[in-house]
Every structure is written in structure tokens, then in C-alpha cells.
mmCIF file of C-alpha atoms in Angstrom:
data_model
loop_
_atom_site.group_PDB
_atom_site.id
_atom_site.type_symbol
_atom_site.label_atom_id
_atom_site.label_comp_id
_atom_site.label_asym_id
_atom_site.label_seq_id
_atom_site.Cartn_x
_atom_site.Cartn_y
_atom_site.Cartn_z
ATOM 1 C CA MET A 1 84.058 116.384 80.075
ATOM 2 C CA PRO A 2 86.074 119.436 81.416
ATOM 3 C CA ILE A 3 87.214 119.561 85.021
ATOM 4 C CA LYS A 4 85.156 121.712 87.399
ATOM 5 C CA LEU A 5 86.699 124.979 88.342
ATOM 6 C CA ASP A 6 86.510 127.155 91.472
ATOM 7 C CA PRO A 7 84.252 130.205 90.845
ATOM 8 C CA VAL A 8 87.353 132.514 90.727
ATOM 9 C CA LEU A 9 88.673 130.350 87.804
ATOM 10 C CA ALA A 10 85.352 129.748 86.006
ATOM 11 C CA ASP A 11 85.677 132.704 83.642
ATOM 12 C CA LEU A 12 88.680 131.491 81.573
ATOM 13 C CA ARG A 13 89.146 134.912 79.936
ATOM 14 C CA SER A 14 89.737 136.503 83.381
ATOM 15 C CA TRP A 15 93.001 134.633 84.295
ATOM 16 C CA LYS A 16 96.035 133.161 82.597
ATOM 17 C CA PRO A 17 97.762 129.938 83.683
ATOM 18 C CA ARG A 18 100.941 131.674 84.785
ATOM 19 C CA GLU A 19 103.628 129.548 86.425
ATOM 20 C CA CYS A 20 101.834 126.432 85.104
ATOM 21 C CA SER A 21 103.281 123.285 86.636
ATOM 22 C CA ILE A 22 102.366 121.223 83.614
ATOM 23 C CA SER A 23 104.286 123.703 81.364
ATOM 24 C CA LYS A 24 107.300 123.566 83.702
ATOM 25 C CA ALA A 25 107.229 119.777 83.721
ATOM 26 C CA LEU A 26 107.056 119.591 79.914
ATOM 27 C CA GLU A 27 110.102 121.886 79.667
ATOM 28 C CA ILE A 28 112.040 118.955 81.219
ATOM 29 C CA VAL A 29 110.249 115.807 80.012
ATOM 30 C CA GLY A 30 108.292 117.091 77.000
ATOM 31 C CA GLN A 31 110.318 115.335 74.384
ATOM 32 C CA ARG A 32 109.491 111.651 73.520
ATOM 33 C CA SER A 33 113.002 110.643 74.136
ATOM 34 C CA ALA A 34 113.101 112.114 77.627
ATOM 35 C CA LEU A 35 109.968 110.247 78.773
ATOM 36 C CA LEU A 36 111.286 106.967 77.217
ATOM 37 C CA ILE A 37 114.696 107.398 78.944
ATOM 38 C CA MET A 38 112.727 107.886 82.253
ATOM 39 C CA ARG A 39 110.719 104.713 81.407
ATOM 40 C CA GLU A 40 114.006 102.858 81.044
ATOM 41 C CA ALA A 41 115.353 104.243 84.283
ATOM 42 C CA PHE A 42 112.269 102.906 86.000
ATOM 43 C CA PHE A 43 112.952 99.583 84.479
ATOM 44 C CA GLY A 44 116.508 99.690 85.903
ATOM 45 C CA THR A 45 118.595 100.904 82.872
ATOM 46 C CA ARG A 46 121.626 102.786 84.017
ATOM 47 C CA ARG A 47 124.244 102.569 81.281
ATOM 48 C CA PHE A 48 124.420 104.982 78.301
ATOM 49 C CA ASP A 49 124.612 102.368 75.597
ATOM 50 C CA LEU A 50 121.563 100.495 76.954
ATOM 51 C CA PHE A 51 119.578 103.772 76.963
ATOM 52 C CA VAL A 52 120.579 104.406 73.293
ATOM 53 C CA GLU A 53 119.613 100.775 72.300
ATOM 54 C CA ARG A 54 116.330 100.515 74.278
ATOM 55 C CA VAL A 55 114.966 103.913 73.455
ATOM 56 C CA GLY A 56 116.072 103.722 69.833
ATOM 57 C CA VAL A 57 117.766 107.145 69.538
ATOM 58 C CA THR A 58 121.183 108.310 68.433
ATOM 59 C CA GLU A 59 123.979 108.692 70.866
ATOM 60 C CA ALA A 60 123.835 112.465 70.478
ATOM 61 C CA VAL A 61 120.059 112.507 71.298
ATOM 62 C CA ALA A 62 120.673 110.177 74.350
ATOM 63 C CA ALA A 63 123.580 112.276 75.558
ATOM 64 C CA ALA A 64 121.492 115.486 75.274
ATOM 65 C CA ARG A 65 118.492 114.053 77.061
ATOM 66 C CA LEU A 66 120.552 112.378 79.817
ATOM 67 C CA LYS A 67 122.349 115.636 80.412
ATOM 68 C CA GLN A 68 118.992 117.492 80.570
ATOM 69 C CA LEU A 69 117.461 114.966 82.941
ATOM 70 C CA THR A 70 120.524 114.956 85.102
ATOM 71 C CA GLU A 71 120.694 118.821 85.306
ATOM 72 C CA ALA A 72 116.966 118.810 86.227
ATOM 73 C CA GLY A 73 117.643 116.387 89.077
ATOM 74 C CA LEU A 74 115.629 113.413 87.774
ATOM 75 C CA LEU A 75 118.755 111.249 87.329
ATOM 76 C CA SER A 76 122.179 111.442 88.958
ATOM 77 C CA ARG A 77 125.400 110.714 87.035
ATOM 78 C CA GLU A 78 127.601 108.331 89.041
ATOM 79 C CA PRO A 79 131.046 106.867 88.157
ATOM 80 C CA TYR A 80 131.657 103.117 87.943
ATOM 81 C CA LYS A 81 134.698 101.149 86.795
ATOM 82 C CA GLU A 82 134.806 97.618 85.477
ATOM 83 C CA PRO A 83 138.099 95.757 85.973
ATOM 84 C CA GLY A 84 140.553 96.586 83.253
ATOM 85 C CA SER A 85 138.396 99.485 81.901
ATOM 86 C CA ARG A 86 138.456 103.207 82.430
ATOM 87 C CA THR A 87 135.989 104.926 84.679
ATOM 88 C CA ARG A 88 132.584 105.463 83.073
ATOM 89 C CA HIS A 89 129.309 106.966 84.347
ATOM 90 C CA GLU A 90 125.912 105.468 84.777
ATOM 91 C CA TYR A 91 122.561 107.198 85.385
ATOM 92 C CA VAL A 92 120.723 106.505 88.613
ATOM 93 C CA LEU A 93 117.088 107.420 89.249
ATOM 94 C CA THR A 94 116.730 110.013 91.961
ATOM 95 C CA ASP A 95 113.732 110.445 94.334
ATOM 96 C CA MET A 96 112.630 113.324 92.153
ATOM 97 C CA GLY A 97 112.743 111.117 89.113
ATOM 98 C CA ALA A 98 110.924 108.324 90.862
ATOM 99 C CA ASP A 99 108.140 110.754 91.683
ATOM 100 C CA LEU A 100 107.508 111.047 87.961
ATOM 101 C CA MET A 101 106.588 107.322 87.684
ATOM 102 C CA PRO A 102 102.830 107.745 88.169
ATOM 103 C CA ALA A 103 102.631 110.225 85.337
ATOM 104 C CA VAL A 104 104.521 107.856 82.958
ATOM 105 C CA PHE A 105 102.364 104.969 84.080
ATOM 106 C CA ALA A 106 99.224 107.104 83.550
ATOM 107 C CA LEU A 107 100.372 107.587 79.967
ATOM 108 C CA LYS A 108 100.835 103.857 79.744
ATOM 109 C CA ASP A 109 97.278 103.243 81.071
ATOM 110 C CA TRP A 110 95.916 105.772 78.531
ATOM 111 C CA GLY A 111 97.839 104.151 75.691
ATOM 112 C CA ASP A 112 96.626 100.659 76.749
ATOM 113 C CA THR A 113 92.987 101.874 76.793
ATOM 114 C CA HIS A 114 92.967 104.002 73.720
ATOM 115 C CA LEU A 115 95.779 103.023 71.472
ATOM 116 C CA GLN A 116 96.377 99.314 71.854
ATOM 117 C CA GLU A 117 93.683 96.858 70.749
ATOM 118 C CA GLY A 118 93.094 94.481 73.625
ATOM 119 C CA GLY A 119 95.466 96.566 75.913
ATOM 120 C CA GLY A 120 99.240 96.909 75.831
ATOM 121 C CA PRO A 121 101.881 94.181 75.932
ATOM 122 C CA LEU A 122 102.845 94.798 79.558
ATOM 123 C CA ALA A 123 100.707 95.034 82.738
ATOM 124 C CA LEU A 124 101.540 96.883 85.987
ATOM 125 C CA VAL A 125 100.685 94.511 88.772
ATOM 126 C CA GLU A 126 101.080 94.287 92.507
ATOM 127 C CA ASP A 127 104.134 92.261 93.283
ATOM 128 C CA ASP A 128 102.747 90.086 96.047
ATOM 129 C CA THR A 129 99.317 89.268 94.455
ATOM 130 C CA GLY A 130 99.722 89.841 90.709
ATOM 131 C CA ALA A 131 96.617 91.988 90.784
ATOM 132 C CA PRO A 132 96.374 94.660 88.152
ATOM 133 C CA VAL A 133 97.238 98.185 89.391
ATOM 134 C CA ARG A 134 96.307 101.455 87.726
ATOM 135 C CA VAL A 135 97.041 105.147 88.353
ATOM 136 C CA GLY A 136 94.218 107.027 90.054
ATOM 137 C CA TYR A 137 93.240 110.153 91.975
ATOM 138 C CA LEU A 138 93.689 109.757 95.752
ATOM 139 C CA THR A 139 93.018 112.090 98.657
ATOM 140 C CA GLU A 140 95.745 112.554 101.271
ATOM 141 C CA ASP A 141 94.115 109.885 103.350
ATOM 142 C CA GLY A 142 94.305 107.374 100.498
ATOM 143 C CA ARG A 143 90.595 107.487 99.448
ATOM 144 C CA GLU A 144 90.126 107.083 95.701
ATOM 145 C CA VAL A 145 88.149 109.883 93.955
ATOM 146 C CA SER A 146 86.305 109.736 90.681
ATOM 147 C CA PRO A 147 87.378 112.258 87.960
ATOM 148 C CA ASP A 148 83.752 113.516 88.012
ATOM 149 C CA ASP A 149 84.335 114.557 91.713
ATOM 150 C CA LEU A 150 87.397 116.656 91.030
ATOM 151 C CA ARG A 151 87.666 120.550 90.984
ATOM 152 C CA MET A 152 90.596 122.777 90.226
ATOM 153 C CA ALA A 153 91.127 125.302 92.962
ATOM 154 C CA VAL A 154 93.528 128.158 93.617
ATOM 155 C CA ARG A 155 96.115 126.902 96.027
ATOM 156 C CA ARG A 156 96.048 128.744 99.295
ATOM 157 C CA ARG A 157 99.683 129.563 100.249
ATOM 158 C CA ARG A 158 100.646 129.868 103.924
ATOM 159 C CA ALA A 159 101.864 133.276 104.938
ATOM 160 C CA GLU A 160 105.508 133.223 105.870
ATOM 161 C CA GLY A 161 106.667 134.620 109.183
#
């Protein structure tokens, strides 16, 4: 079922989705390897060789994606040095990168429901209770909203001054 639209948006031929936030986000994380690198960063992966191994990409692809994600601000590149070794860099999740986590876990929920018979191999659970957790739609005051009760509206911007 399509999402409800504000009356000003209802005639899809009368407007174009300019400056679309989904499009802008996909420019950064639209490649499979970028999202899988972010998944690994959420799991605590920080070192280049472990990203290569766990994501299953070539070193060239991992280097390109890590550079892209770092330049976009989702990861930061920080030096470390093990005793007797040269200085290397690891990739640390930034606040901006952590803010992507619900979108990645929403993809996991969708895959568990529609692509994995009996659900996926991993479950997202509350640490204290072990209760299953899912991604949902919440109002600013924390109330959950059904997808049937959503509507896309034009954002009202505050006048500067």
C-alpha cells in the first residue's frame, strides 16, 4: 500500500522529488559493500584486513569504500601502532555513522521476514532482557505509529532571521 501524501503532493505529476534525502544517502551507502562495511563497523570491526575478510571483497574495493565512508563522515580514520610495527590506521564509527544503524537493521528485519525461511541467523535483542527488538516508526515523544497511520508532508522550514 502506498504511503498517504499531503494534498500538495498527491498529484505526482505536479512535483519532482528534488533534493531527495534517500537519493543523497544512496550516493554514499548505495553499494552492497558500503552497507556491509557499515554492518561490520556496528559489530566493532576496525581494521582494514578484517573488513576485507568479513565483507568478502577485494582489498581495492574495501579501500575505495572505506575512503568513501570516511570522506562522507560515517567513519573516521585513526592511527594505531602495535609494538614493533609501523603505524597503521583503523576505522572508527562516528556519530553520523551510528545514526545509520536503524536503517541497516531495518534492512535486516526485512530480509529476516521476506528472504530467510524461519527468520535470519541473528536476532537483535535488548541487552538486559533478551527481548527481541525491531525497527519501527516513533513520534518525537516515543509513541509507536503504524505504517497505515503515516503521511508524507512537505517540511515547513523556519524562516531565518
